[in-house]
mmCIF file of N, CA and C in Angstrom:
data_model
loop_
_atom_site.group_PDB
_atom_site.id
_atom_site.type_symbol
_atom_site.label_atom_id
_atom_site.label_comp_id
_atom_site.label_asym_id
_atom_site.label_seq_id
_atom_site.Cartn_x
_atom_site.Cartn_y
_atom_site.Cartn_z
ATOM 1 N N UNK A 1 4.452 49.081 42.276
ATOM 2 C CA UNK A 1 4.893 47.687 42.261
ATOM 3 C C UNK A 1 4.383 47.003 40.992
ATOM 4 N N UNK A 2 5.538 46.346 40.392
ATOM 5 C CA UNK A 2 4.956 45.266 39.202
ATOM 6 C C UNK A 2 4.270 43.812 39.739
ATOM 7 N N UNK A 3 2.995 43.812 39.410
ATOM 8 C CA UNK A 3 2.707 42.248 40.134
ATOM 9 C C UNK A 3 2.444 41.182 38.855
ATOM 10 N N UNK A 4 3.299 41.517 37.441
ATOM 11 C CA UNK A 4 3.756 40.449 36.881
ATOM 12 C C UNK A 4 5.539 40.490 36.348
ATOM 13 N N UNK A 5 5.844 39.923 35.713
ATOM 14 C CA UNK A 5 6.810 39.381 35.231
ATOM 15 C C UNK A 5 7.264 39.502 34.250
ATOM 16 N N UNK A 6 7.904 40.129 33.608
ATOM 17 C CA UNK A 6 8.017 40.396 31.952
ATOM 18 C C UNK A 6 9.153 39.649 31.704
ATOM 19 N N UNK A 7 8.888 38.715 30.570
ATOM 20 C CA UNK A 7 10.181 37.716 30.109
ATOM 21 C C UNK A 7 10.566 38.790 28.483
ATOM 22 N N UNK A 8 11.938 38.731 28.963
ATOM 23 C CA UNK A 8 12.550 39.205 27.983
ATOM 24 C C UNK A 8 13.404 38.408 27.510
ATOM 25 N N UNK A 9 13.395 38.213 26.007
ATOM 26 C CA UNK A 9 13.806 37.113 24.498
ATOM 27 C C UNK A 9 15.346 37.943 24.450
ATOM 28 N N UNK A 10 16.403 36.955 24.533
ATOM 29 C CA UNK A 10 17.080 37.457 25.007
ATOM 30 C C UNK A 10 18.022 37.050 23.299
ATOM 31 N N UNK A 11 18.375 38.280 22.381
ATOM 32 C CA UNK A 11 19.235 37.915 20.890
ATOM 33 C C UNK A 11 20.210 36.886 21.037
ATOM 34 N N UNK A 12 19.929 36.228 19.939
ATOM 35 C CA UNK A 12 21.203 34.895 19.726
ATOM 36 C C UNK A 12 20.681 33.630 20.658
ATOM 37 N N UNK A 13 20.060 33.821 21.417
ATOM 38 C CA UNK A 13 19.465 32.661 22.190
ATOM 39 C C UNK A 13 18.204 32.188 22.159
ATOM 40 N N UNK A 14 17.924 31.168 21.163
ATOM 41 C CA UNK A 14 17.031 30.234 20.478
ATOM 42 C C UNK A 14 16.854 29.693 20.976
ATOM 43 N N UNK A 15 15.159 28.731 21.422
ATOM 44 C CA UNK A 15 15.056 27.496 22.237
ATOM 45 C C UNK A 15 15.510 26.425 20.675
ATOM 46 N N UNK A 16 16.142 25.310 21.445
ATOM 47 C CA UNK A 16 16.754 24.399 20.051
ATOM 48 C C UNK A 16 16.030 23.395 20.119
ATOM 49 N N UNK A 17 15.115 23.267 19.402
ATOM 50 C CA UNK A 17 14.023 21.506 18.872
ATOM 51 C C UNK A 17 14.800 20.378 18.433
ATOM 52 N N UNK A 18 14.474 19.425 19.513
ATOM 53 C CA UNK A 18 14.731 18.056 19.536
ATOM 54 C C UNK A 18 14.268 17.594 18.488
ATOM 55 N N UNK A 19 15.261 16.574 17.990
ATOM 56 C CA UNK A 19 14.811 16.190 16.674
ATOM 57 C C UNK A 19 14.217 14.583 17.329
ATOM 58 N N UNK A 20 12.749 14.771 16.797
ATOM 59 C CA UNK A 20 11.935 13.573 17.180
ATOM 60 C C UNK A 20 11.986 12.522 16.426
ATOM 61 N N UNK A 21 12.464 11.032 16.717
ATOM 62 C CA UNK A 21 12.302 9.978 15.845
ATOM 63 C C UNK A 21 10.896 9.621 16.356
ATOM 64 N N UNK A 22 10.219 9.001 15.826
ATOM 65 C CA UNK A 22 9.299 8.493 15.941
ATOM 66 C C UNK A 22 9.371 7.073 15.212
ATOM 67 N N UNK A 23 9.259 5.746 15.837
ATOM 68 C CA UNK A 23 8.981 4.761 15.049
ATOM 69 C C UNK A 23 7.259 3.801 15.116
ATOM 70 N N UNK A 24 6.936 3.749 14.120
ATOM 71 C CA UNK A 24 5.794 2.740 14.353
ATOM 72 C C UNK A 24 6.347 1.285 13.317
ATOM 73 N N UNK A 25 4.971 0.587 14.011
ATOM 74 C CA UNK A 25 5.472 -0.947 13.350
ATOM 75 C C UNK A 25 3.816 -1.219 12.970
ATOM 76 N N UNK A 26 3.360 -1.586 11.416
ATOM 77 C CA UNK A 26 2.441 -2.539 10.943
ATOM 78 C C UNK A 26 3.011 -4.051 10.915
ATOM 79 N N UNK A 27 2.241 -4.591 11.919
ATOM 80 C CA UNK A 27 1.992 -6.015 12.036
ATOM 81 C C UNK A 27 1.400 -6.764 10.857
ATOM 82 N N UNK A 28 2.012 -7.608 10.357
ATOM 83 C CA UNK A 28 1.627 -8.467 8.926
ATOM 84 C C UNK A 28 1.467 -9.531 9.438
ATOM 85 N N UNK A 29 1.661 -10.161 10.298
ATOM 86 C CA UNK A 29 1.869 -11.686 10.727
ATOM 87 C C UNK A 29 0.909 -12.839 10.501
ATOM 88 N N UNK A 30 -0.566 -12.633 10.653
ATOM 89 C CA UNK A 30 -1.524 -12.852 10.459
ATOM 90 C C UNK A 30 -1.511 -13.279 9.113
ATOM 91 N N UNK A 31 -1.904 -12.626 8.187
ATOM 92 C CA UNK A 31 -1.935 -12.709 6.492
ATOM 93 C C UNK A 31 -0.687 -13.311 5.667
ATOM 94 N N UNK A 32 0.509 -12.934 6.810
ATOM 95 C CA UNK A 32 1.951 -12.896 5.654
ATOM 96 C C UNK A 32 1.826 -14.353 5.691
ATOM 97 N N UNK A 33 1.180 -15.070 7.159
ATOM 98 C CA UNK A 33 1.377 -16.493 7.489
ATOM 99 C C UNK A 33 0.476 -17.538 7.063
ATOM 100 N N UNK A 34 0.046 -16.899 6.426
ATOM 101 C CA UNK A 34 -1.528 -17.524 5.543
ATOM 102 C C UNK A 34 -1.237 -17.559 3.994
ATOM 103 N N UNK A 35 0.361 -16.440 3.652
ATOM 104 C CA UNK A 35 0.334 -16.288 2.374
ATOM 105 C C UNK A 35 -0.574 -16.078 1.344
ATOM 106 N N UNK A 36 -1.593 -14.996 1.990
ATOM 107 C CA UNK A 36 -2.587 -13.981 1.661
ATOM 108 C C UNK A 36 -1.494 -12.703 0.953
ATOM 109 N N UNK A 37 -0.820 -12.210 1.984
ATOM 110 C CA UNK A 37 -0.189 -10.888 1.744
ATOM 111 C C UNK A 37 1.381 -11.001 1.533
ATOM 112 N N UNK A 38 1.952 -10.383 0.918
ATOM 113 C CA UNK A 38 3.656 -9.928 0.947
ATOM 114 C C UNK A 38 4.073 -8.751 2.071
ATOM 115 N N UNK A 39 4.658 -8.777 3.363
ATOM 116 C CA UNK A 39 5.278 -7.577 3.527
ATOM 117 C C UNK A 39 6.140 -6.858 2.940
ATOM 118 N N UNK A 40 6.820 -7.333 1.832
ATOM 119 C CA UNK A 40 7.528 -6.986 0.812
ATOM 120 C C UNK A 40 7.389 -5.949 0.375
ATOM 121 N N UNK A 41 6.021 -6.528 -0.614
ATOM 122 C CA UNK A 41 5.530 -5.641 -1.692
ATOM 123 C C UNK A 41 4.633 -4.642 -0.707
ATOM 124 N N UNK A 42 4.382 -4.615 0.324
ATOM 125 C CA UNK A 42 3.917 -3.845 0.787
ATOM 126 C C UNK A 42 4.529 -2.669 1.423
ATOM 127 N N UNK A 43 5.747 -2.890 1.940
ATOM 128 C CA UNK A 43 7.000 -2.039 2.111
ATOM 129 C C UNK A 43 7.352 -1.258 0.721
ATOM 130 N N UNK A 44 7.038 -1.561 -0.131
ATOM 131 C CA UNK A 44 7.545 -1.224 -1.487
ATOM 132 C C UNK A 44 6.537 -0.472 -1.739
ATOM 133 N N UNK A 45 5.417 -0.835 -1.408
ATOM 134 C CA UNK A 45 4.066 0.087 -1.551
ATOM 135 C C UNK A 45 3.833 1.632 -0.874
ATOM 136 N N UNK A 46 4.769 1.321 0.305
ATOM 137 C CA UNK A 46 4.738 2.213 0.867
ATOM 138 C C UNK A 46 5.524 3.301 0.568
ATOM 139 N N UNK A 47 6.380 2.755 0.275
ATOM 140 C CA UNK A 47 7.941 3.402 -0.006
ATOM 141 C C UNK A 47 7.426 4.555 -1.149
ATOM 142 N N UNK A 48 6.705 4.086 -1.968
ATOM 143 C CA UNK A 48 6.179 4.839 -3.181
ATOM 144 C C UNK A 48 5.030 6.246 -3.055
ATOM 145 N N UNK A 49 4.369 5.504 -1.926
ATOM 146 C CA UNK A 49 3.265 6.298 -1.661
ATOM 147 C C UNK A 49 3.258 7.652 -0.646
ATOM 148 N N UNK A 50 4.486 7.191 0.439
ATOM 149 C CA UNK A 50 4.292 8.012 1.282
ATOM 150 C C UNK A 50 4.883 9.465 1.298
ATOM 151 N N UNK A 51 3.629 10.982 1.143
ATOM 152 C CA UNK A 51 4.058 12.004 1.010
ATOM 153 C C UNK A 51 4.987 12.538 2.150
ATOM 154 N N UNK A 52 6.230 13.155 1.686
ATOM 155 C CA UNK A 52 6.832 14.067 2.173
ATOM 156 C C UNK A 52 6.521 15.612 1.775
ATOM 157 N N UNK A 53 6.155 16.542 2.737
ATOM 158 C CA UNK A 53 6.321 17.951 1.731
ATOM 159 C C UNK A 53 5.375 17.817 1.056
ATOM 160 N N UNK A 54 4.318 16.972 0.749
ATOM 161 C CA UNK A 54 3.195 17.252 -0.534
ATOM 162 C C UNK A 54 3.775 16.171 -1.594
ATOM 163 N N UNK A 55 5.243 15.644 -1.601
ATOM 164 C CA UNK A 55 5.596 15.121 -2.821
ATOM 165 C C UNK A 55 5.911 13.309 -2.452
ATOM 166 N N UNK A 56 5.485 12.724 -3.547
ATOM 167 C CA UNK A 56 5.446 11.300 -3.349
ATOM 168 C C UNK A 56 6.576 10.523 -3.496
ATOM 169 N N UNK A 57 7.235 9.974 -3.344
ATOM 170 C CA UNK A 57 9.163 9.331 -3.387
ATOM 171 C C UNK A 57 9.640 10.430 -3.062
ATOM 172 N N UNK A 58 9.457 11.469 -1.911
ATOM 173 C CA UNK A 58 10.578 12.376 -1.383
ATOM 174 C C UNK A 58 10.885 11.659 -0.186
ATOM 175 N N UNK A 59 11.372 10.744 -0.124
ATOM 176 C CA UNK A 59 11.384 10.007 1.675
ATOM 177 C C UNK A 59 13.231 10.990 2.023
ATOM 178 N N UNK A 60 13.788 10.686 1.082
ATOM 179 C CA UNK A 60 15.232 10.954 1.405
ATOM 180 C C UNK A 60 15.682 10.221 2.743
ATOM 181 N N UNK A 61 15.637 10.811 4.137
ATOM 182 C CA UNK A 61 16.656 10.365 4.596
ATOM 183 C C UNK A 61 15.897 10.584 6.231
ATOM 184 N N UNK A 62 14.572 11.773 5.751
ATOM 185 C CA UNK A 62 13.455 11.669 6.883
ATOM 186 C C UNK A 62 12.800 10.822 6.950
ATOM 187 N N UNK A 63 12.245 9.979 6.773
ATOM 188 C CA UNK A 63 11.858 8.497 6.452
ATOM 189 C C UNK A 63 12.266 7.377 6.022
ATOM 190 N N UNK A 64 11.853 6.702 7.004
ATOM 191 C CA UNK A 64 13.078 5.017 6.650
ATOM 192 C C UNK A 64 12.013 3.709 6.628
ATOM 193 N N UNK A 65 12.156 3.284 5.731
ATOM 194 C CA UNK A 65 11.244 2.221 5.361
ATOM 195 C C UNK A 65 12.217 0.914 5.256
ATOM 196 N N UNK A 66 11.682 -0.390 6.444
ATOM 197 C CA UNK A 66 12.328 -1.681 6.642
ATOM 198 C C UNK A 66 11.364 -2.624 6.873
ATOM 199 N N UNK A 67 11.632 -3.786 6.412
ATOM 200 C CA UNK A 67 11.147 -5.081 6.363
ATOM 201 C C UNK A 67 11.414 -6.108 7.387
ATOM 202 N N UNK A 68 10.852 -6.367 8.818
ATOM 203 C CA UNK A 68 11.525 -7.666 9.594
ATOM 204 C C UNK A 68 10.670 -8.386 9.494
ATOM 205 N N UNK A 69 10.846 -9.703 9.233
ATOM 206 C CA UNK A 69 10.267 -10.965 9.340
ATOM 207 C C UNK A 69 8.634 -10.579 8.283
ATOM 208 N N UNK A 70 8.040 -9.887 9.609
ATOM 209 C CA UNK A 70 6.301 -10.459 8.833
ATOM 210 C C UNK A 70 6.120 -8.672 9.059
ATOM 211 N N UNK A 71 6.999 -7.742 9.382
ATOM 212 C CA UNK A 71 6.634 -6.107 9.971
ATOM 213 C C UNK A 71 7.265 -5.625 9.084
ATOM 214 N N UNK A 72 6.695 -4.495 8.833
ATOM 215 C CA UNK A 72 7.470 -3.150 8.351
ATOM 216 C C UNK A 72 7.565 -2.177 9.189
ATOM 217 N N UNK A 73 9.307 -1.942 9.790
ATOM 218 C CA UNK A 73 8.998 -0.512 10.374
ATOM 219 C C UNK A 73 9.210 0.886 9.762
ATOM 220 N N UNK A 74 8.540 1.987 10.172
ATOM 221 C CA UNK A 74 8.561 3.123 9.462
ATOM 222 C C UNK A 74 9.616 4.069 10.265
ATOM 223 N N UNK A 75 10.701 4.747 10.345
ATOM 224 C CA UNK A 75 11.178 5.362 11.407
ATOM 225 C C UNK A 75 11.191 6.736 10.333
ATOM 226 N N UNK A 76 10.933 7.611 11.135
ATOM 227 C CA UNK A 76 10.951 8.796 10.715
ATOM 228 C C UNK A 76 11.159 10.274 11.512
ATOM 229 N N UNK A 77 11.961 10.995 10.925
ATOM 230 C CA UNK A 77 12.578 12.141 11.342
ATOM 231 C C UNK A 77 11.791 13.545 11.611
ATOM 232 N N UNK A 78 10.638 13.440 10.828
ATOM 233 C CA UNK A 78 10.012 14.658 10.788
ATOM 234 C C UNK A 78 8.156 14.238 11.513
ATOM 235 N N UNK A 79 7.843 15.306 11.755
ATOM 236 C CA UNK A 79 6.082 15.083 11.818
ATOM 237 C C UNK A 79 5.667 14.211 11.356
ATOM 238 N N UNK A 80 5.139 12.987 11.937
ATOM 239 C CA UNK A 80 4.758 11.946 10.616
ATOM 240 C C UNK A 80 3.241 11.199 11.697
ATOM 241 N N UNK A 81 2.070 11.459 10.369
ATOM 242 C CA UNK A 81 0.942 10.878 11.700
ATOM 243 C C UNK A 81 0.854 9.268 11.506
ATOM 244 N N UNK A 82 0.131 8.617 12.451
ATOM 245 C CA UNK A 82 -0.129 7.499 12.859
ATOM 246 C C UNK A 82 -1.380 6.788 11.944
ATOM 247 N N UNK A 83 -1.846 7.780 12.210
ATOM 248 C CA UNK A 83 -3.271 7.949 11.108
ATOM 249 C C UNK A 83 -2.886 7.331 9.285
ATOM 250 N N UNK A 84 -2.184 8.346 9.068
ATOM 251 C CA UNK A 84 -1.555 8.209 8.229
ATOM 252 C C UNK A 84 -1.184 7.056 7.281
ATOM 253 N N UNK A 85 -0.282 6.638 8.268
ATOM 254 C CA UNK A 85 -0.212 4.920 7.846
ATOM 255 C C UNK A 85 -1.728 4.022 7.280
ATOM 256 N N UNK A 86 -2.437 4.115 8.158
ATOM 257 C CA UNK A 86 -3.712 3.224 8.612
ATOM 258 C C UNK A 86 -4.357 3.931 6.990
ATOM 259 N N UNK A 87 -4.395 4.562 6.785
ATOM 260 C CA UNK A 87 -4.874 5.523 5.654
ATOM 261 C C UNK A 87 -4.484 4.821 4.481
ATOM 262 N N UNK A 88 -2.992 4.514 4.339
ATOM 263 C CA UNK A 88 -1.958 4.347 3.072
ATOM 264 C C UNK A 88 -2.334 2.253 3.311
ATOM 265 N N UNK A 89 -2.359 1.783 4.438
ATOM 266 C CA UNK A 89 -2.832 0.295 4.776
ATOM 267 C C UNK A 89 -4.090 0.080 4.273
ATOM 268 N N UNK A 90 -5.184 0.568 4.265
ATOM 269 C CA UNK A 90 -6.171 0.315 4.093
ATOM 270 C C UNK A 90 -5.879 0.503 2.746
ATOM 271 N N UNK A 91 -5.954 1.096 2.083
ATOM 272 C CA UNK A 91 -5.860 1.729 0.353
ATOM 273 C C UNK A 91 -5.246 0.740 -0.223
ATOM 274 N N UNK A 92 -4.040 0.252 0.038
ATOM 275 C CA UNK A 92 -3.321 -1.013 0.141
ATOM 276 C C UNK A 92 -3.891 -2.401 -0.195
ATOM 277 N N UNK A 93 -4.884 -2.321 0.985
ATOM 278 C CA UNK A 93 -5.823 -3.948 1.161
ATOM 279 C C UNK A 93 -6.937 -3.702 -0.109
ATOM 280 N N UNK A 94 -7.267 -2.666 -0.136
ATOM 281 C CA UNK A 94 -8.464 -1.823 -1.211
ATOM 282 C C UNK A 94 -7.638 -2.281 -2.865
ATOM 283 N N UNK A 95 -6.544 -2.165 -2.641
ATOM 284 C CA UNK A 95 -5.875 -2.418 -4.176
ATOM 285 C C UNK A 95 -5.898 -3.796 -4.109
ATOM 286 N N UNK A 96 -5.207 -4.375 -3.157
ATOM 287 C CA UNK A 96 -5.412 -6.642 -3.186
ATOM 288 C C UNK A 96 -6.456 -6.962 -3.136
ATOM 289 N N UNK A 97 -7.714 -6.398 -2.873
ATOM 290 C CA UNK A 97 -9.098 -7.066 -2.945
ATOM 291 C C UNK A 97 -8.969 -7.719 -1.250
ATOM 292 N N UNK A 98 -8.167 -7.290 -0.628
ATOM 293 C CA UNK A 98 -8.659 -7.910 0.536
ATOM 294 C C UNK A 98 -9.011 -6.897 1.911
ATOM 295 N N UNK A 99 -9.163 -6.266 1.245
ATOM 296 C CA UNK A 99 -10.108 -5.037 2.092
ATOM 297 C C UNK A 99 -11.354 -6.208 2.710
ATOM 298 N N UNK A 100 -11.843 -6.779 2.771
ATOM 299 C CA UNK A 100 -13.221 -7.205 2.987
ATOM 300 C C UNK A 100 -12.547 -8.388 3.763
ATOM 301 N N UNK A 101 -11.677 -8.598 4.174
ATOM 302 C CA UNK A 101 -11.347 -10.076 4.754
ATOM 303 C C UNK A 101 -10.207 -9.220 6.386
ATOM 304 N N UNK A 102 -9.666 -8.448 6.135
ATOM 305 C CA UNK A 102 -8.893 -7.849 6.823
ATOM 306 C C UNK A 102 -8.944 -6.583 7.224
ATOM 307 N N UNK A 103 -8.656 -6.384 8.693
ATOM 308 C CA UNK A 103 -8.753 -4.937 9.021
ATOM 309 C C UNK A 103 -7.910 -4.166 9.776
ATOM 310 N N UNK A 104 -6.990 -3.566 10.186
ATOM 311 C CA UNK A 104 -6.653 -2.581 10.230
ATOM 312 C C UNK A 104 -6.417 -2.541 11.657
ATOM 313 N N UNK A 105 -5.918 -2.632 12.969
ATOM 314 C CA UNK A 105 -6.044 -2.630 14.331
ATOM 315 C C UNK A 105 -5.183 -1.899 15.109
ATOM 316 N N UNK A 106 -5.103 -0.689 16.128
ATOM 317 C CA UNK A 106 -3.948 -0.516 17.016
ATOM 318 C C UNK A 106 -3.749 -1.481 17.958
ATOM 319 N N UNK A 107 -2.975 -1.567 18.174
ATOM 320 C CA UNK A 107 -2.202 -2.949 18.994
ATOM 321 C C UNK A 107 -1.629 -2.513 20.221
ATOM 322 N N UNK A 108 -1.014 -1.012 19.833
ATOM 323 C CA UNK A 108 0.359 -0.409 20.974
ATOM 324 C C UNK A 108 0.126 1.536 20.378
ATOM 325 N N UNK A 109 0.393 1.890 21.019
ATOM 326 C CA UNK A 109 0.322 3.635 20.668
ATOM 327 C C UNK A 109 1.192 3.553 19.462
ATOM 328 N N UNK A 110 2.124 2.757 19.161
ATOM 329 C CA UNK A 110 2.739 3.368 17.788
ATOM 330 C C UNK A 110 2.851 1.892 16.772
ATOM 331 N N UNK A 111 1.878 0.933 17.120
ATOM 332 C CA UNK A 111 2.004 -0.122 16.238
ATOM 333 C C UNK A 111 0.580 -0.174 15.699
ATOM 334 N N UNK A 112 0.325 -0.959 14.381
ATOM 335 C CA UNK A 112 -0.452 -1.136 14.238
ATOM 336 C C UNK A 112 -0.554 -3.132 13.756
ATOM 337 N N UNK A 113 -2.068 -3.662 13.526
ATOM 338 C CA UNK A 113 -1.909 -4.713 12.985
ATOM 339 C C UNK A 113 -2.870 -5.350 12.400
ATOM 340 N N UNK A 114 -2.562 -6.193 11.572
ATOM 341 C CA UNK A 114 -3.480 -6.748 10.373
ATOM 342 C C UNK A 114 -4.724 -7.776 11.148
ATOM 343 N N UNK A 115 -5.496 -8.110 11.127
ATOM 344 C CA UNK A 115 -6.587 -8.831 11.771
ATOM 345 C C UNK A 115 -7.415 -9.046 10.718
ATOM 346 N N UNK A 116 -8.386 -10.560 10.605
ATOM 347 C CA UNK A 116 -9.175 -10.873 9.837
ATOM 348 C C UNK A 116 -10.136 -10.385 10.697
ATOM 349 N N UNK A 117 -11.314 -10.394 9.681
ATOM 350 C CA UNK A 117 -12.729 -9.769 10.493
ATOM 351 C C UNK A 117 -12.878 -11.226 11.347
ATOM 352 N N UNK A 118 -13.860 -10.675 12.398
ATOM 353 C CA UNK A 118 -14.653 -12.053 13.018
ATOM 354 C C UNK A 118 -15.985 -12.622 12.384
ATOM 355 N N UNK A 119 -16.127 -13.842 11.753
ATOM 356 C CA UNK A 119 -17.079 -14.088 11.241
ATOM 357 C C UNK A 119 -17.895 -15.152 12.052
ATOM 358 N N UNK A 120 -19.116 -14.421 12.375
ATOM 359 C CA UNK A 120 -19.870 -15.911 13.350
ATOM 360 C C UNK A 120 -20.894 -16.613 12.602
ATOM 361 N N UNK A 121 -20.636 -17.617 12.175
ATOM 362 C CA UNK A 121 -21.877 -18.468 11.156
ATOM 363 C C UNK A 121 -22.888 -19.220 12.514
ATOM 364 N N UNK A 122 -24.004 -18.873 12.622
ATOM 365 C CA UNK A 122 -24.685 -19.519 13.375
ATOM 366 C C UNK A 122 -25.725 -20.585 12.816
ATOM 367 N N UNK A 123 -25.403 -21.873 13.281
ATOM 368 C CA UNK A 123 -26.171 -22.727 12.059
ATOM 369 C C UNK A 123 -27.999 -22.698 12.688
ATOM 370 N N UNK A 124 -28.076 -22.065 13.299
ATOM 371 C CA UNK A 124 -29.781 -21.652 13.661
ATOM 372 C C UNK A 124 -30.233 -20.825 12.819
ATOM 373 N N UNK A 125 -29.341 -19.734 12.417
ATOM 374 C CA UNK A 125 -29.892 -19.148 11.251
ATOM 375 C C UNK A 125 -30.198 -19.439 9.911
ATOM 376 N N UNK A 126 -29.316 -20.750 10.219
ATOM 377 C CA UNK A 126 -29.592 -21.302 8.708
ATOM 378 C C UNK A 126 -30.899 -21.815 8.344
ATOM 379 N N UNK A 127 -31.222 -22.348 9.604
ATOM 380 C CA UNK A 127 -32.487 -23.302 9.643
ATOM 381 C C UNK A 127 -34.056 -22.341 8.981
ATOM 382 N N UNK A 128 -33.706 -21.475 9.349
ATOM 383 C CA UNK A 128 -34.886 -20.254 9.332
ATOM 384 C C UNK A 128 -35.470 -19.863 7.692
#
């Protein structure tokens, strides 16, 4: 008696991979509304930066870069991490000098968003 199972791969019959969109959204709203930041130029920033394949302006047609209101969404066709973004955002704030005023936040599993730090001035400390 066989007491397992042998799966046999049967020619010409391929499992077929779903082609995954994935969209995330960076939240600007905060800064864009303070007229601190451009989502613009930051969409544009991105557009430039983000590797495909190892190569930088290969977006073609696997990656889609859009501008609403105060967001940029990223929709994309292939493997694309989350991380990623937050990586290319920060570097971003690091080039405007406002790395030190703003940070970086998940909001939603595939959004992210801009936040000023919390600053607590306690006037007792001043006294000291």
């Amino acid at each position: 008696k066989q007491w397992y199972q042998r799966r046999v791969r049967v020619p010409g019959k391929s499992k077929k991979t779903k082609k995954v969109q994935k969209k995330f959204v960076l939240d600007c709203t905060h800064p864009a509304e303070d007229k601190i930041m451009d989502p613009s130029d930051f969409a544009t920033y991105l557009n430039e930066k983000i590797k495909v394949a190892g190569k930088t302006g290969n977006l073609g047609t696997n990656v889609i870069i859009q501008k609403e209101a105060f967001k940029v969404n990223i929709l994309s066709d292939i493997p694309f991490s989350k991380r990623y973004l937050k990586y290319l955002t920060k570097k971003y704030l690091k080039k405007q000098n406002l790395r030190e005023y703003l940070r970086v936040v998940a909001s939603s599993p595939s959004t992210y968003e801009l936040r000023y730090f919390q600053i607590n001035l306690d006037d007792d400390d001043a006294e000291d």
